[in-house]
XYZ file of C-alpha atoms in Angstrom:
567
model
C 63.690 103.577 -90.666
C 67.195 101.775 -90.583
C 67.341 101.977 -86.992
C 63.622 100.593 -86.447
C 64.542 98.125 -88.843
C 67.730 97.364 -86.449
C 65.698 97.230 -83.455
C 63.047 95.219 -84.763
C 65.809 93.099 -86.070
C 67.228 92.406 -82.147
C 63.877 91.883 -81.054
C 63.071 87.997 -79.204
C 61.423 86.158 -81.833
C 58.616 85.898 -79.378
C 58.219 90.026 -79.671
C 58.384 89.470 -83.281
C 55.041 87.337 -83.341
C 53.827 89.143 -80.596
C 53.892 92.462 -82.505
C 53.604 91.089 -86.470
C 50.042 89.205 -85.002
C 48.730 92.165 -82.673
C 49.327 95.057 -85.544
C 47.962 92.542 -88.355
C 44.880 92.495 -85.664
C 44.570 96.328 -84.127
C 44.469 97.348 -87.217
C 40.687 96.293 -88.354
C 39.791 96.766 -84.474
C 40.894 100.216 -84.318
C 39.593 100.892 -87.703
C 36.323 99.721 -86.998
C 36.393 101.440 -83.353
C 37.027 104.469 -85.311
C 34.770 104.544 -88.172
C 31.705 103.528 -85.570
C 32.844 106.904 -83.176
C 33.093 109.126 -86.355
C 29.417 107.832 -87.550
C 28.328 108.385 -84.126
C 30.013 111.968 -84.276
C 28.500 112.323 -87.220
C 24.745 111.465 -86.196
C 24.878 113.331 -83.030
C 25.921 116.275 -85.090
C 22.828 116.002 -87.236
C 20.462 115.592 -84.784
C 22.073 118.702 -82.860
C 21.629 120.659 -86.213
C 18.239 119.207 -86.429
C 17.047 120.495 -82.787
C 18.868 124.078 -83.346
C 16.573 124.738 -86.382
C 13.463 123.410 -84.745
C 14.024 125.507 -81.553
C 15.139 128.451 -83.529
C 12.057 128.565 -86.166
C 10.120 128.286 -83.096
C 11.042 130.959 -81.242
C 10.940 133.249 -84.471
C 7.339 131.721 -85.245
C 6.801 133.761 -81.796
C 8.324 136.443 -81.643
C 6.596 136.866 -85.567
C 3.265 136.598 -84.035
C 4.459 139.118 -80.907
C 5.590 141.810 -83.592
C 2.487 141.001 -86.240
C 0.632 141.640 -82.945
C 2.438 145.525 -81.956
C 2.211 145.842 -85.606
C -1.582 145.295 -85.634
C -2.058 147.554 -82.622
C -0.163 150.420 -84.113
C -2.013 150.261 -87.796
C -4.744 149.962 -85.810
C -4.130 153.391 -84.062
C -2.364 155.151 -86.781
C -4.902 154.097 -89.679
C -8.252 155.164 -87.772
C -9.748 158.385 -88.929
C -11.341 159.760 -86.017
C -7.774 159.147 -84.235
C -6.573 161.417 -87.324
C -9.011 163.921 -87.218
C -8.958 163.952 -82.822
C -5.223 165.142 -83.147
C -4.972 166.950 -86.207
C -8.290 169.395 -85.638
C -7.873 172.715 -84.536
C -10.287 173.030 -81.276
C -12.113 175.838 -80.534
C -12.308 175.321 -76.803
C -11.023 172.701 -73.986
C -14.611 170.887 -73.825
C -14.400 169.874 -77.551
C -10.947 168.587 -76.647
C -11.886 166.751 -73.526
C -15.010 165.036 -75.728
C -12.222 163.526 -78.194
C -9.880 162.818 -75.034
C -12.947 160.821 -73.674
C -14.429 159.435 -76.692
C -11.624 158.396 -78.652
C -7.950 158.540 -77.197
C -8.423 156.925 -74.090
C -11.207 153.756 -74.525
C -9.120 152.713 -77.804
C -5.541 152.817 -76.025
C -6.534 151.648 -72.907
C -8.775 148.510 -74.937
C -5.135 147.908 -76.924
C -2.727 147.888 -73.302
C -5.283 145.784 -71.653
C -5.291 143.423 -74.403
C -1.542 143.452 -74.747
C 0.022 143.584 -71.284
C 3.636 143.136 -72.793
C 2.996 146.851 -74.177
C 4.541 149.244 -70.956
C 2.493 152.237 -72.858
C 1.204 153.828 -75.903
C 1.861 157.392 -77.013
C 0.581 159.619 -79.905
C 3.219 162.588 -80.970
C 1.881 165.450 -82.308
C 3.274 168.895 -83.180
C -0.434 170.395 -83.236
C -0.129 173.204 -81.285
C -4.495 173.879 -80.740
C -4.279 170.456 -78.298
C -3.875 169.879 -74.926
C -0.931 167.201 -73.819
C -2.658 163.988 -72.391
C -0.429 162.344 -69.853
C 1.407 159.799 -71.727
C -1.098 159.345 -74.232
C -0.970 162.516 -76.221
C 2.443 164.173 -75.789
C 4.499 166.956 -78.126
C 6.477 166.063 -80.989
C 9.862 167.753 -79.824
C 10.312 164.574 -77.365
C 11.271 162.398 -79.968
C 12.586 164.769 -82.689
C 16.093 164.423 -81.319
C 15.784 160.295 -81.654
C 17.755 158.500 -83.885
C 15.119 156.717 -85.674
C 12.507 159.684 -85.684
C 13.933 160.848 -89.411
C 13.650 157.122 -91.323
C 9.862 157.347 -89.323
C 8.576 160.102 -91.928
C 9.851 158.391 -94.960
C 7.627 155.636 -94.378
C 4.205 154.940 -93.092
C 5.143 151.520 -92.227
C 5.189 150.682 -88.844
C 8.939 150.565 -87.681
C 10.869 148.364 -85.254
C 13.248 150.196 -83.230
C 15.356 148.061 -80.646
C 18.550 148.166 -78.887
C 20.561 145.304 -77.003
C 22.448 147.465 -74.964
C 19.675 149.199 -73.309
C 17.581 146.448 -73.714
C 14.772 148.306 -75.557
C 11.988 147.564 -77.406
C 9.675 150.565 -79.231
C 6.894 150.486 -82.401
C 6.881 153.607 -84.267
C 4.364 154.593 -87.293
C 3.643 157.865 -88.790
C 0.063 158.861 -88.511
C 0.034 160.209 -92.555
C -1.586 163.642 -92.926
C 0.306 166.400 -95.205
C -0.029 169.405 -92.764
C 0.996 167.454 -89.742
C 3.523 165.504 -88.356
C 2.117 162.741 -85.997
C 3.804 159.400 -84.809
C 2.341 156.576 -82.540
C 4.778 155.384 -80.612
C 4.466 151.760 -78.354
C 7.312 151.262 -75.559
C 7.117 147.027 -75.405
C 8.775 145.488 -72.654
C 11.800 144.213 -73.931
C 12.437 141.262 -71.738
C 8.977 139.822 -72.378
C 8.988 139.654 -76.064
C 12.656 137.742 -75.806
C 11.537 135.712 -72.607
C 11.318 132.624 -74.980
C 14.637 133.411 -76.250
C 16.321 132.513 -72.919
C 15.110 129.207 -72.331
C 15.759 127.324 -75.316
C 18.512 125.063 -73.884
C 19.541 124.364 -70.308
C 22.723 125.565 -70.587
C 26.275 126.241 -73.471
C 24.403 127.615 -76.505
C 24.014 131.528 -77.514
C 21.546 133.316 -80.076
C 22.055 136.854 -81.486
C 19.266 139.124 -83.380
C 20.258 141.973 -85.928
C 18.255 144.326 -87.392
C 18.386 145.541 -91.561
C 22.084 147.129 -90.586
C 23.252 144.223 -88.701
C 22.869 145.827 -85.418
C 22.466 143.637 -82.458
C 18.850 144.393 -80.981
C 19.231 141.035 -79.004
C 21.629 138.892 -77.585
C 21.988 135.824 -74.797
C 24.444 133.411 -73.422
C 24.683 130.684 -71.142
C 27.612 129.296 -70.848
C 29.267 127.694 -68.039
C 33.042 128.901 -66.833
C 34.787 126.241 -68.895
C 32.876 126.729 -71.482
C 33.276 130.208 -71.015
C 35.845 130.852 -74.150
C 33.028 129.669 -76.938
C 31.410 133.213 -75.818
C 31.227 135.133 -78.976
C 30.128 138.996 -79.816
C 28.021 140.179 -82.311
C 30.863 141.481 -83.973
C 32.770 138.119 -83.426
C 30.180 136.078 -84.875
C 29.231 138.174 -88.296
C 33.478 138.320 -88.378
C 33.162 134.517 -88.343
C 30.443 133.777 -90.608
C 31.830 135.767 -93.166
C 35.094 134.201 -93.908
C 33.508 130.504 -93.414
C 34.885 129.681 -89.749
C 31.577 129.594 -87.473
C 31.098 126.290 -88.917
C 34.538 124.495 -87.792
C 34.135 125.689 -84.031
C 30.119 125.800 -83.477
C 26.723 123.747 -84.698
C 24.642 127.053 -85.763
C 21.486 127.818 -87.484
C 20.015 131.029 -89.405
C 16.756 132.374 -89.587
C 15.093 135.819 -90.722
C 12.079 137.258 -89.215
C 8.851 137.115 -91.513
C 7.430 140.080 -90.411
C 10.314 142.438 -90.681
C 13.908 142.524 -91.793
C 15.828 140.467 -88.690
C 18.186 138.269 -88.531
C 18.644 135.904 -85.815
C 22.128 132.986 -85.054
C 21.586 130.100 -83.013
C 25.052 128.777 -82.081
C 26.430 125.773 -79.723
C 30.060 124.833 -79.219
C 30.793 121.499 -81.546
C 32.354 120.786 -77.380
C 28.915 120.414 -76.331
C 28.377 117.357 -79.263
C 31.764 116.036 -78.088
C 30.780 115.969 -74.501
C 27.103 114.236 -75.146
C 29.641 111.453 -76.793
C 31.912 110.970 -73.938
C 29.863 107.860 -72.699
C 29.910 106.204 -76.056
C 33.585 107.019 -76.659
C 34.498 105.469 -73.230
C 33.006 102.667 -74.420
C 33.890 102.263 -77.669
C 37.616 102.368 -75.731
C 36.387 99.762 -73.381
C 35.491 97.641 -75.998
C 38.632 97.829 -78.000
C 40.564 97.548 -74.983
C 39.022 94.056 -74.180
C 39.701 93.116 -77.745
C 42.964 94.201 -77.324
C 43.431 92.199 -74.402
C 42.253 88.722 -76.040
C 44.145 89.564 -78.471
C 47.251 89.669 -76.536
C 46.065 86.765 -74.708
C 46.093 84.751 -77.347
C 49.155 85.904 -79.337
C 50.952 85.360 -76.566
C 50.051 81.943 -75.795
C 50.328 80.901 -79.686
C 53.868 82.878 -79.041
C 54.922 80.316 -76.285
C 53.920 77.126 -77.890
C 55.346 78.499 -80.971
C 58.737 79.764 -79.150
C 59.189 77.910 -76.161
C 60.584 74.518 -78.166
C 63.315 77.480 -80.006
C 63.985 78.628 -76.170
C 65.205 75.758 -74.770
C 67.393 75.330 -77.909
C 68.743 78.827 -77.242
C 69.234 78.159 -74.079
C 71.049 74.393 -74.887
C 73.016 76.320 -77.314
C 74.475 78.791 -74.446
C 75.312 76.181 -72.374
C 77.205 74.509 -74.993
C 79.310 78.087 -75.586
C 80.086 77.299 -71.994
C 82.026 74.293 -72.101
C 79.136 71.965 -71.212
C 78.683 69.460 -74.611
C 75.629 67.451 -73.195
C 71.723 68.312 -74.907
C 69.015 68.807 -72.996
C 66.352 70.002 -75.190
C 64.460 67.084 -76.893
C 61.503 67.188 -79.535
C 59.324 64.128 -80.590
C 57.083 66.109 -83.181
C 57.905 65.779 -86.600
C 57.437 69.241 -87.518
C 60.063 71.724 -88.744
C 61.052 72.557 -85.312
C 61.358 68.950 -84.172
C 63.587 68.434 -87.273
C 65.822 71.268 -86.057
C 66.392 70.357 -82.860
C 67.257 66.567 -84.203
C 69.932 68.213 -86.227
C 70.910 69.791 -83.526
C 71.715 67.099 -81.078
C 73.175 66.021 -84.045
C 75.578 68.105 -84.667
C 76.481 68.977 -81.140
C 78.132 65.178 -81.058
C 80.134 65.958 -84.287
C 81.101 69.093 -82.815
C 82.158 67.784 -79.310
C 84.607 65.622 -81.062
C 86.280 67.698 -82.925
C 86.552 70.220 -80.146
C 87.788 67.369 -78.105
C 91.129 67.201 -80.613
C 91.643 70.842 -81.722
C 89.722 73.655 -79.416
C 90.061 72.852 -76.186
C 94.006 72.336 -76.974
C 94.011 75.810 -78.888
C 92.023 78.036 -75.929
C 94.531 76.275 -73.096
C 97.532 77.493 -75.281
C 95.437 80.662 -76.093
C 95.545 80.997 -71.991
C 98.772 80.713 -71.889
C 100.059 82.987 -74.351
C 97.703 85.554 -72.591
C 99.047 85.432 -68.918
C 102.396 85.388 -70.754
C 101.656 88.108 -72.072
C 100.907 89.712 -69.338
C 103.857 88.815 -67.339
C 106.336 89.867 -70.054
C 104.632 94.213 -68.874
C 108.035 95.494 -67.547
C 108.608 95.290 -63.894
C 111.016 98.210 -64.142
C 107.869 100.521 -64.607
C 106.371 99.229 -61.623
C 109.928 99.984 -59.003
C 110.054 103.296 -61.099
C 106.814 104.790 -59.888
C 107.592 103.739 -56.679
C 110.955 104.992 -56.730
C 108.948 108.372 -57.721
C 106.109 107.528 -54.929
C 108.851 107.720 -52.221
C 110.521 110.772 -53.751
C 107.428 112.668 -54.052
C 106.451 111.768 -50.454
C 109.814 113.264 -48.910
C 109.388 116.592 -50.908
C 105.742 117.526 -50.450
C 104.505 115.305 -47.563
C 101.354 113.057 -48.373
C 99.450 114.818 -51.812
C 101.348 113.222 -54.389
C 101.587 109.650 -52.198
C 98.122 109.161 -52.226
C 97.726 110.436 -55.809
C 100.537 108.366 -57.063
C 99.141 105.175 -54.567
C 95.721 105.643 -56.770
C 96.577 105.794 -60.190
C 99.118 102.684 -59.546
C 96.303 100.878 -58.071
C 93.698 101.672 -61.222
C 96.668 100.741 -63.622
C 96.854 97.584 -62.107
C 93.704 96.374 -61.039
C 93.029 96.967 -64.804
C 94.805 95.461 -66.479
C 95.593 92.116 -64.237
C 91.402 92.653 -64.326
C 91.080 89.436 -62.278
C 93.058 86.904 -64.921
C 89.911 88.006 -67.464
C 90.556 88.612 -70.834
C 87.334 90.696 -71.196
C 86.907 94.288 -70.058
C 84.261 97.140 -70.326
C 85.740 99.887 -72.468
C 85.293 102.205 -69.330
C 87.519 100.075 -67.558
C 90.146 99.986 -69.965
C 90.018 103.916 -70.322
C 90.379 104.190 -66.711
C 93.243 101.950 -66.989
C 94.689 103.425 -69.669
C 93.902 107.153 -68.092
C 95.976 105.991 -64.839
C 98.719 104.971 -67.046
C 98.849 107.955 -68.677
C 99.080 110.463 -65.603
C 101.729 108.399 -63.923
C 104.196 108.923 -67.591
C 103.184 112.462 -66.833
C 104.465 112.379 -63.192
C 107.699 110.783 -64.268
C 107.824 113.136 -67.682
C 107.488 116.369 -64.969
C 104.213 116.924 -66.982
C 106.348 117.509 -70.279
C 103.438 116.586 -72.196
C 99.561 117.176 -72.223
C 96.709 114.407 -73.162
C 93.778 115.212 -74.888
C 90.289 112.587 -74.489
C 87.868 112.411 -77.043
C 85.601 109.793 -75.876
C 82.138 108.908 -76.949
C 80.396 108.280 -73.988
C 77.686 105.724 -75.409
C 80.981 103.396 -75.997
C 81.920 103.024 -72.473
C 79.889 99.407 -71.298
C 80.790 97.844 -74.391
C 83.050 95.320 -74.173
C 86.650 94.652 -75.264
C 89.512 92.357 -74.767
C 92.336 93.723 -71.816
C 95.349 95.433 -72.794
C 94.864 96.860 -76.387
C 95.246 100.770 -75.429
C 97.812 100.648 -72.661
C 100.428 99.359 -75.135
C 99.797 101.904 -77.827
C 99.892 104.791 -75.277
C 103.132 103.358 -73.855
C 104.908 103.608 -78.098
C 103.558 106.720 -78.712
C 105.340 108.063 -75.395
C 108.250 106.577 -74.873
C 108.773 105.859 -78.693
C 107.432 109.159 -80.180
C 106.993 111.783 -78.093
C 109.980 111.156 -75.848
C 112.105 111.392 -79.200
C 110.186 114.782 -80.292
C 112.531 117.228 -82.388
C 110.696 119.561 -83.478
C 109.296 123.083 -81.281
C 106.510 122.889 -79.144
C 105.185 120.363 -76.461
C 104.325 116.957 -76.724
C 101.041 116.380 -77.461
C 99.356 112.839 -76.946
C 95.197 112.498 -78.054
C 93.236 109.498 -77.373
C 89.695 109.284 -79.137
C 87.332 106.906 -79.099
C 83.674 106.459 -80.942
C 81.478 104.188 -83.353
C 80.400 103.140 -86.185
C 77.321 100.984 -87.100
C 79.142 97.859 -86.320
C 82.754 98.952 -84.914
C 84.423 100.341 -82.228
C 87.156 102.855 -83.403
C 89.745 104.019 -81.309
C 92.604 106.349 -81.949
C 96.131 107.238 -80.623
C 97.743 109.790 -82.170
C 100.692 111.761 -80.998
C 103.065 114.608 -82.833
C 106.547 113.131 -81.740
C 109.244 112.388 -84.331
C 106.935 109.511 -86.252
C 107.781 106.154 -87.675
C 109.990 105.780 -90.687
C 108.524 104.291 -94.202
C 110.726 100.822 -93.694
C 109.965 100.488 -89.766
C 106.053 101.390 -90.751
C 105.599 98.050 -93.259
C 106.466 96.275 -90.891
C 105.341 97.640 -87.460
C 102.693 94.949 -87.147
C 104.487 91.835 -88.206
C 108.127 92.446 -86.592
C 108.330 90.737 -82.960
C 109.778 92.753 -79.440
C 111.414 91.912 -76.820
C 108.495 93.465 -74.785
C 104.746 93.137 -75.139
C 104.753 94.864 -78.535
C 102.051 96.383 -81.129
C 102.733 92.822 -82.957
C 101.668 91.202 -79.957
C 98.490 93.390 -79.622
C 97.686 93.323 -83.454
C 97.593 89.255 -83.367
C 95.102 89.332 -79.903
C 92.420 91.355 -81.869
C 92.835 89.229 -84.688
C 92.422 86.258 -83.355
C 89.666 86.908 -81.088
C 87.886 89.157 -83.573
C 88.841 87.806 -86.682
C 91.329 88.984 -89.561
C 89.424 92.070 -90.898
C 89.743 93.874 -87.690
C 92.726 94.773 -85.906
C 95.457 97.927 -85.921
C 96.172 100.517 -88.690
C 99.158 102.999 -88.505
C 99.402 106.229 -90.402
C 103.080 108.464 -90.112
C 104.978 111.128 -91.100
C 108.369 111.712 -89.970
C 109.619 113.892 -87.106
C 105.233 115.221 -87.606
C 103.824 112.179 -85.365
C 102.068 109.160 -85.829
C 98.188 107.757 -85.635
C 96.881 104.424 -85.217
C 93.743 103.119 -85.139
C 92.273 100.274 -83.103
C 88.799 98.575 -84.698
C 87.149 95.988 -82.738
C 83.209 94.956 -83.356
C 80.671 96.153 -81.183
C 80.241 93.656 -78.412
């Protein structure tokens, strides 16, 4: 939150309308974009609910009346007495046999196939053992004793539906009742015909399931296309979900039970399928916020530049006055609370030019010269040194340590002379300070290492030249070069930030800085271009709360630290 707060903070005042005006106006726009997709959602859901459980009570109305119909047929066959007494008698001779074949079997199950073509055939089971078998209208009981279903058919004399999904089956079984014999009717339906209607509900991405009393599936269909192809769910998969309450998040579904007998059938669609109808209406809905979005903008940012643009050309008056040039150019004749500023302004800026005119253009020219004085007083005795060294190092190992020397001479240089400005990018005056650093350990024969701790998101601010060179140069040739104590001479430059500041560090473990020559390291004047020097440059560019703080303990090395604000 801080930092948004920052960055909101830097924005151009123009961004600052721009954004305050479009949020305080996206807001309803979105929200009413929003609400008017989620009703729409909403409705579309409904209505999808609302066609499920008028297609699905539909097709169970039908398939009802289909299994009222087998149901009929089978009563029909099983409840007639002279069927009864044709299978159960005990016949004297194959003509008696052949009369009830004739006169009873055959005209009233041929009559029931030829009125109900969906029935493949219709068989009586009988263990009578006086009878002839009939084709496949009188056949022995030992066919079907080995059937699943054949032991819950004697406990009833109900008709019984007895289906199966897999092999896509459909069968009618009732007990003819009779307490010395065992006799069951038995109608093979054809499967696909009774569930024909079941297939054609929707065109395509929907599914519907049908279990029996023990949640068996006796029928199941999908059609869905490969995309869709995940929302695919079992039988087991979908009694899973219904149970613990998550068929409803993923799918629009309906229930329904069979009148006629104890099924169960699930209508499901993909909630997908409701998404995709909406895709038109949410691509417009989008459409239409984008438009208002765009007026919006359109207008914001127009009321931004006749708002702004009078404040811009102040801005821009006011960075031509930090340049040197006193004259305004920005004029305002309305009397509003702009207009008043920019009067006071122009006001001000002739005050100001005057008094400039007597003390700050006198105090940046000596400012100026104190600076390239400073930089003349560097000591020209370093310079012939390293190319005393140059020349040495190119008799004794031929051209490597020339050309190394010839670079870091020309970094260190080009540096910090830094084309007579005063302002440098803290990766400049790293480099700088780097090259100075590896020629001291040229001429120290490498007597001491240099550790960088540099936060890289520092490097393109900006700093005055020549802070770190000079505090590098003391901590070598004033702390490690008197070292006393075991060990190697070990120099660390850091550098990172705070909210505000840049904080550098040099610290070395030479012999340190006494307690008398410490309270006063900052206010006592050199010869050379001393840490006084450096301490009143900061100061007086950055102001007095900013500047160089020392920290030492003797003959255990010294740290100071260099703040400067963020520029």
């Amino acid at each position: 939150m801080r930092r948004f707060k920052i960055w909101f903070k830097n924005l151009k005042f123009r961004n600052k309308i721009l954004i305050i005006c479009l949020l305080a106006s996206l807001l309803p726009v979105i929200a009413l974009g929003y609400f008017c997709y989620y009703q729409i959602q909403h409705l579309l859901i409904t209505r999808e609910n609302e066609v499920l459980e008028e297609s699905l009570n539909q097709s169970i109305l039908s398939l009802d009346y289909k299994v009222n119909t087998y149901f009929n047929v089978v009563n029909q066959i099983a409840w007639d007495e002279d069927v009864k007494r044709g299978v159960t008698s005990d016949y004297a001779n194959s003509y008696e046999m052949y009369l009830m074949y004739r006169d009873i079997l055959d005209p009233l199950i041929l009559t029931a196939r030829n009125l109900q073509n969906d029935i493949n055939t219709i068989t009586i089971y009988s263990n009578n053992k006086t009878i002839y078998y009939h084709g496949d209208i009188l056949r022995p009981l030992s066919d079907i004793e080995h059937t699943s279903w054949y032991p819950s058919v004697l406990n009833t004399t109900s008709p019984k539906l007895v289906a199966s999904d897999s092999d896509q089956t459909l069968k009618v079984v009732c007990q003819i009742f009779d307490r010395y014999n065992k006799n069951i009717v038995y109608l093979d339906i054809d499967y696909k015909h009774v569930f024909d209607s079941m297939a054609s509900l929707f065109e395509d991405t929907y599914g519907i399931i049908i279990f029996d009393e023990n949640n068996q599936p006796v029928y199941s269909f999908e059609s869905f296309s490969k995309q869709n192809n995940s929302y695919k769910l079992s039988a087991d998969e979908l009694l899973k979900k219904y149970k613990n309450g998550s068929l409803d998040q993923d799918y629009v579904y309906k229930k329904a039970a069979l009148s006629s007998y104890k099924w169960t059938a699930y209508l499901y669609r993909p909630l997908g399928t409701v998404s995709a109808s909406t895709s038109q209406i949410t691509v417009t809905v989008i459409f239409v916020i984008f438009l208002c979005i765009l007026f919006l903008f359109l207008s914001i940012y127009f009321l931004s530049i006749i708002v702004v643009r009078p404040l811009e050309k102040l801005a821009k008056n006011m960075e031509q006055i930090e340049k040197g040039d006193f004259s305004v150019t920005v004029i305002n004749t309305s009397t509003d609370e702009i207009g008043h500023l920019i009067r006071q302004f122009g006001n001000m800026v002739h005050k100001l030019q005057t008094m400039i005119d007597e003390v700050y253009n006198s105090k940046i020219a000596q400012q100026e010269y104190e600076m390239k004085a400073l930089q003349a007083q560097i000591n020209p005795h370093f310079f012939y040194n390293s190319l005393s060294l140059i020349n040495s190092k190119a008799i004794m190992t031929e051209q490597e340590d020339i050309s190394k020397m010839a670079q870091l001479l020309s970094t260190y240089y080009r540096t910090t002379l830094n084309k007579g400005k005063n302002i440098i990018s803290v990766k400049d005056e790293l480099e700088n300070t780097t090259s100075y650093i590896q020629i001291q350990r040229m001429m120290h024969s490498n007597s001491f290492d240099v550790h960088f701790e540099i936060d890289e998101q520092i490097l393109n601010y900006t700093m005055i030249n020549l802070l770190l060179q000079p505090l590098v140069e003391n901590a070598i040739n004033h702390g490690i070069d008197h070292k006393e104590t075991p060990g190697k001479g070990i120099l660390t430059i850091s550098g990172k930030q705070s909210d505000d500041n840049l904080i550098f560090t040099v610290a070395d473990n030479g012999c340190g800085i006494s307690r008398e020559t410490l309270e006063t390291i900052l206010i006592t004047k050199t010869k050379g271009y001393g840490i006084q020097n450096v301490h009143h440059r900061i100061q007086l560019n950055y102001g007095e709360k900013y500047g160089l703080f020392y920290k030492s303990k003797w003959m255990e090395g010294t740290i100071v630290t260099l703040i400067i604000p963020k520029k």
